[in-house]
Coordinates of C-alpha atoms and ligand atoms in Angstrom, one line a residue:
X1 CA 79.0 -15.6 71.4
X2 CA 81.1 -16.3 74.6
X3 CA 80.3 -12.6 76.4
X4 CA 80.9 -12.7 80.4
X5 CA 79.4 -10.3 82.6
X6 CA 81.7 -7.3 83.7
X7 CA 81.0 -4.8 85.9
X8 CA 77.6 -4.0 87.3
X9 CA 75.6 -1.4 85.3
X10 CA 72.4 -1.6 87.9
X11 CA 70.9 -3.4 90.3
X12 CA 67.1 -3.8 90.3
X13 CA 64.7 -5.4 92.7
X14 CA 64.7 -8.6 90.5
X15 CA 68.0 -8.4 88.7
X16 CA 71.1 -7.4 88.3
X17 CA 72.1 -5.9 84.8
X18 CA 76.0 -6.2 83.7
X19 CA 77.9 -4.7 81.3
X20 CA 80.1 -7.1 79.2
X21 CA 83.2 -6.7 76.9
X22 CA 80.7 -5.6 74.4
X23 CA 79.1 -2.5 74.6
X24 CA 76.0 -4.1 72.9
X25 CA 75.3 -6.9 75.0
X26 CA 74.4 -6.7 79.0
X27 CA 73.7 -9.5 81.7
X28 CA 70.9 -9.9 82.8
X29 CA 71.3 -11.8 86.5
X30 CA 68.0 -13.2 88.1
X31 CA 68.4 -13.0 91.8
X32 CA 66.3 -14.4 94.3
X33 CA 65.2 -11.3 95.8
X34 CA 60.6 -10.8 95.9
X35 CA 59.6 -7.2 96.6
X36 CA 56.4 -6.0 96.8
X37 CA 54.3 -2.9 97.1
X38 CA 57.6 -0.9 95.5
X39 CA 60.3 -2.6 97.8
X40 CA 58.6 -1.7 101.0
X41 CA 58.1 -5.7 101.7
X42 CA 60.8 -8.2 101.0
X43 CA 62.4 -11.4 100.8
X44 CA 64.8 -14.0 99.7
X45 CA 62.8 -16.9 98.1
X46 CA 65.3 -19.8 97.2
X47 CA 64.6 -20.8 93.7
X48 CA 63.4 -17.8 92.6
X49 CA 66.0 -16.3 90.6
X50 CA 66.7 -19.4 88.7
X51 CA 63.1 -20.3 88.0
X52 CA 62.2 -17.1 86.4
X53 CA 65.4 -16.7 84.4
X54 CA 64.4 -20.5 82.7
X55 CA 60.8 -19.4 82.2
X56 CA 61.0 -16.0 81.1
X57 CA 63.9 -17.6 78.8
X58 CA 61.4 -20.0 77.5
X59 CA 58.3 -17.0 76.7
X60 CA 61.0 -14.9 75.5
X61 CA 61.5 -17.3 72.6
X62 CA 58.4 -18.3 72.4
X63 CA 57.0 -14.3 71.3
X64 CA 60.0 -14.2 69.6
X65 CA 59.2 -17.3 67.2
X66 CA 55.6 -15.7 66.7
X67 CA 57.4 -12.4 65.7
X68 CA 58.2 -10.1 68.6
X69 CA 61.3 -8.5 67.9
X70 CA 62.8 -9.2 71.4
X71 CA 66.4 -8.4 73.0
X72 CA 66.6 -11.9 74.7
X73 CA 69.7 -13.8 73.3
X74 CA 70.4 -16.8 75.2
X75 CA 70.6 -18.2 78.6
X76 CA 73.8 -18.3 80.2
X77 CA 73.6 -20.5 83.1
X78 CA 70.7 -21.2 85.4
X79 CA 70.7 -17.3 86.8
X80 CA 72.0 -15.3 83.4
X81 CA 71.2 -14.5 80.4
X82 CA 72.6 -12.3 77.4
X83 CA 70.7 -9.4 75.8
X84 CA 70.8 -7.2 73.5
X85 CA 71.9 -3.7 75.4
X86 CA 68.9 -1.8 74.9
X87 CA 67.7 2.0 76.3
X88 CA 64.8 1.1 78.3
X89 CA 61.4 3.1 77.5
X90 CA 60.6 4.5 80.6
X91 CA 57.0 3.9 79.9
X92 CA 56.0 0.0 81.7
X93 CA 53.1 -1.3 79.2
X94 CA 50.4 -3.8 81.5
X95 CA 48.1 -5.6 79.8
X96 CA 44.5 -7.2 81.2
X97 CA 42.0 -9.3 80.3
X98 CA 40.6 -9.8 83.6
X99 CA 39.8 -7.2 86.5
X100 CA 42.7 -7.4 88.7
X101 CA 44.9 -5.8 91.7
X102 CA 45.0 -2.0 91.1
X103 CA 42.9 -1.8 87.7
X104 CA 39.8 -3.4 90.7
X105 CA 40.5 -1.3 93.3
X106 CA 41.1 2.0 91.5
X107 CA 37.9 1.3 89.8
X108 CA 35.8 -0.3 92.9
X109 CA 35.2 -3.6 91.1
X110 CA 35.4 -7.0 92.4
X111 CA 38.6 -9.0 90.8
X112 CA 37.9 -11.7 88.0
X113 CA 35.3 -9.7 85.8
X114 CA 36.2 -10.5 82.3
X115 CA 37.0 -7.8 80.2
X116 CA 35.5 -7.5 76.5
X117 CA 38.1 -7.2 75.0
X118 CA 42.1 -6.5 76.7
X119 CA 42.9 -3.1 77.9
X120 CA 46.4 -1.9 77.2
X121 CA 47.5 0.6 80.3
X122 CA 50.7 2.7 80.6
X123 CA 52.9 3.2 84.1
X124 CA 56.0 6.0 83.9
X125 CA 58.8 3.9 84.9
X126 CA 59.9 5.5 88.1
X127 CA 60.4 3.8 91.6
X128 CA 60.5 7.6 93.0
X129 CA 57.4 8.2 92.2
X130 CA 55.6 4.4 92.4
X131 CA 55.7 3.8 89.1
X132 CA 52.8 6.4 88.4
X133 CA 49.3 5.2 85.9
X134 CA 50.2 8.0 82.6
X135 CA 47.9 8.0 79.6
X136 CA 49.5 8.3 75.6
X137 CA 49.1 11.7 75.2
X138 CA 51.2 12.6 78.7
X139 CA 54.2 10.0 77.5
X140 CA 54.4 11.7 73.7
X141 CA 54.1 15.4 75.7
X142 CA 56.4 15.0 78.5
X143 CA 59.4 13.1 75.9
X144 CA 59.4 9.5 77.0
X145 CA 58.2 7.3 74.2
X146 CA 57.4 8.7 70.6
X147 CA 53.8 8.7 69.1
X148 CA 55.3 6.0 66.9
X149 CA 56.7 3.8 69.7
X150 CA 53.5 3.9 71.5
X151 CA 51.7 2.3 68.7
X152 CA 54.7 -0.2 68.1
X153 CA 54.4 -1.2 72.0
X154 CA 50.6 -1.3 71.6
X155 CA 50.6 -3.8 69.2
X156 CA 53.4 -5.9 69.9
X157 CA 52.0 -6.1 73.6
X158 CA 48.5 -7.2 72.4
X159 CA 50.4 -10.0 70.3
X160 CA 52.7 -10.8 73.2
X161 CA 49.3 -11.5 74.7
X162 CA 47.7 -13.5 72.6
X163 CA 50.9 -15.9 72.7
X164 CA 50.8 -16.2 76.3
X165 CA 47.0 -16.7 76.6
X166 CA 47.2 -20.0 74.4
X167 CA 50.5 -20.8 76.0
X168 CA 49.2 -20.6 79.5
X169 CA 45.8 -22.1 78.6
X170 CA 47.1 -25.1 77.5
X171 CA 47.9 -25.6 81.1
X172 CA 45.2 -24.8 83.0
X173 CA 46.2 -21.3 83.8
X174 CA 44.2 -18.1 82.9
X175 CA 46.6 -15.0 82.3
X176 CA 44.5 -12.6 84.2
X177 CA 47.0 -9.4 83.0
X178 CA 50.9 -9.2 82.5
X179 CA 53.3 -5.7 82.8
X180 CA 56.3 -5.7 79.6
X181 CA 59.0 -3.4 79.4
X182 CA 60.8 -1.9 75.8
X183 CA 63.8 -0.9 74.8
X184 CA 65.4 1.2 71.8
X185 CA 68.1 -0.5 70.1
X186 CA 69.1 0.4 66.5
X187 CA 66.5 2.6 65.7
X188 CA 64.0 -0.6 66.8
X189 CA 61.6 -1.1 69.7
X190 CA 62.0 -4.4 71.1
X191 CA 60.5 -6.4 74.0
X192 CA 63.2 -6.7 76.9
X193 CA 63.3 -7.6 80.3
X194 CA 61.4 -10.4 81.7
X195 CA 57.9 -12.2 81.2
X196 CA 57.6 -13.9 84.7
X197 CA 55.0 -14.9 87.3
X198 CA 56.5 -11.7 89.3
X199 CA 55.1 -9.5 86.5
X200 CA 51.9 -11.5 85.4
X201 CA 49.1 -12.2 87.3
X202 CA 48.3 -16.1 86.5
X203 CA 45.1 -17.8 88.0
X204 CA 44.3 -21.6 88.0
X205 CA 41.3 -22.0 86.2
X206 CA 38.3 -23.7 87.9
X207 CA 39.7 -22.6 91.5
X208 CA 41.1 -19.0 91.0
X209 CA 44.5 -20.1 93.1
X210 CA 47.1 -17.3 92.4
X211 CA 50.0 -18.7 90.8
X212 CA 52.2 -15.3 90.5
X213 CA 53.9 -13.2 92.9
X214 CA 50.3 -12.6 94.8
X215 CA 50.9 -15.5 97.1
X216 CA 54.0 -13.1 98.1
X217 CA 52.2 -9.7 98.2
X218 CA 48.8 -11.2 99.9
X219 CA 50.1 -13.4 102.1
X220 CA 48.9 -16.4 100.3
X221 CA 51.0 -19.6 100.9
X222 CA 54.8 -20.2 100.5
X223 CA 56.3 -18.5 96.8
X224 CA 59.1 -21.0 96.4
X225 CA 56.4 -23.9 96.4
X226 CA 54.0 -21.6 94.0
X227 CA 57.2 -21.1 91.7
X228 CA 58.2 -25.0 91.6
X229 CA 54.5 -25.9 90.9
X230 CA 54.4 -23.0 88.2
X231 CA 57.7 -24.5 86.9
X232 CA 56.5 -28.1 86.7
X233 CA 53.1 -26.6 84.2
X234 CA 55.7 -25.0 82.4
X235 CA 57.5 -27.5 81.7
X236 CA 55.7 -31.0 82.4
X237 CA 59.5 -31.6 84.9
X238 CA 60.0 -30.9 88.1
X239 CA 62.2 -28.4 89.4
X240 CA 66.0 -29.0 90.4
X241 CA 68.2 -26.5 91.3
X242 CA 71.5 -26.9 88.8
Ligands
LIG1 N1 68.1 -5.5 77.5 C1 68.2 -4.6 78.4 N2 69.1 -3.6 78.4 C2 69.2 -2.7 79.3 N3 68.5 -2.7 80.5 C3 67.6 -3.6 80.6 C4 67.4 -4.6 79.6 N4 66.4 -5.5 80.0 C5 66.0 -5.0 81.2 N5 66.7 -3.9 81.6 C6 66.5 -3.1 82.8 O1 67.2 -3.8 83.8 C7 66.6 -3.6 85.1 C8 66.2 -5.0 85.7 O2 66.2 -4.9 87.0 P1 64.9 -5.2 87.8 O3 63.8 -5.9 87.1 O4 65.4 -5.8 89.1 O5 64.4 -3.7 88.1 P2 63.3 -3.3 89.0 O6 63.6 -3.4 90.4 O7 62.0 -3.9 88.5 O8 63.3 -1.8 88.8 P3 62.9 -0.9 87.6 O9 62.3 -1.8 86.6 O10 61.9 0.0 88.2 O11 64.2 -0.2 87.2 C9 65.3 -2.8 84.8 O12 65.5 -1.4 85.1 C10 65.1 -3.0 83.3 O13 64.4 -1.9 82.8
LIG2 MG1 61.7 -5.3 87.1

């Protein structure tokens, strides 16, 4: 497959999606953009874009290989990669095992509790309306994801995070909770998007140091350097630009 990005399709906070010669295959371009608290605090973080495009790449294929039906593809080049042109469920599907961010403060409890056993939580995908906590029942009612496709995500989620616990375990990480997004492609539900530290909340064990895009919300230290050390567990190399 040799399929070139075309014209723009979207532009997100993270990435750009384009269209390509095919009408079942998009771009997805990483760009070096961080947002936080829904775009109200930014900047450009060099490295960024390219880091998370190689390890979302990398999980991708990993669930993938454990039997997530995914839309990744490929990697292009160190910012791109080809999917499969999916129509995104507008229901976002989080994932904890480990009291966290809003899940702590909507609930008044202090961040690191364990959890029993992981909670699955659902978010209407909508930047108008801050991406607003929805339960099963008001997704199947109000026409955004099937009874069907809420059990498919469900499941596929909890696998995703069993994956990503061993994978991030192995290096010394605890994966506190993680937000995926779906798509409908063929009469299928498969993962899409991106699996990144933006989306995940990743915790060194032993010290609790925020490896994820907390350092960027909070205030925590320098994101670029966080990325490159994230990088570097990820991949036992250091990070060089292309
Ligand atoms: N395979 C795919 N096909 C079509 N669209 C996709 C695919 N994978 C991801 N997307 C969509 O591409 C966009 C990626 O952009 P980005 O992550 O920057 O969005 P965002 O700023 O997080 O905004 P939002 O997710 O709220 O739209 C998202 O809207 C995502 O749902
Ligand atoms: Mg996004």
């Amino acid at each position: 497959m040799t399929l070139a990005p075309t014209t723009i399709l979207y532009e997100g906070k993270a990435k750009q999606v384009y269209a390509t010669a095919d009408a079942d295959w998009v771009v997805l371009r990483f760009k070096d953009d961080a947002t936080a608290f829904n775009g109200v605090k930014k900047a450009s973080i060099g490295d960024k874009g390219a880091i998370n495009c190689r390890i979302s790449a990398h999980l991708l294929t990993l669930v993938a290989e454990a039997g997530v039906p995914t839309a990744f593809a490929k990697v292009l080049n160190g910012r791109d990669q080809l999917f499969r042109r999916v129509e995104i469920v507008p229901v976002e599907v989080v994932v904890r095992n480990v009291v966290a961010g809003g899940f702590a403060k909507k609930l008044g409890r202090a961040e690191g509790e364990r959890l029993a056993r992981p909670i699955v939580e659902h978010f209407y995908k909508s930047d108008a309306l801050n991406d607003p906590q929805i339960n099963e029942d008001a997704a199947i009612v109000m026409g955004w994801a099937s009874a069907w496709e809420l059990a498919c995500m469900r499941e596929r989620a909890l696998q995703v995070n069993d994956v990503l616990k061993a994978f991030w375990d192995a290096r010394g990480i605890d994966l506190i909770d993680f937000k995926l997004e779906f798509g409908r492609a063929g009469g299928a539900i498969l993962l899409a998007d991106e699996i990144t530290p933006d989306g995940s909340r990743l915790w060194e064990r032993g010290t609790g140091r925020h490896l994820d895009k907390d350092v960027f919300r909070r205030d925590l230290g320098d994101l670029g350097d966080t990325y490159r050390e994230l990088y570097q567990r990820v991949f036992g190399t250091e990070y060089r630009a292309e």
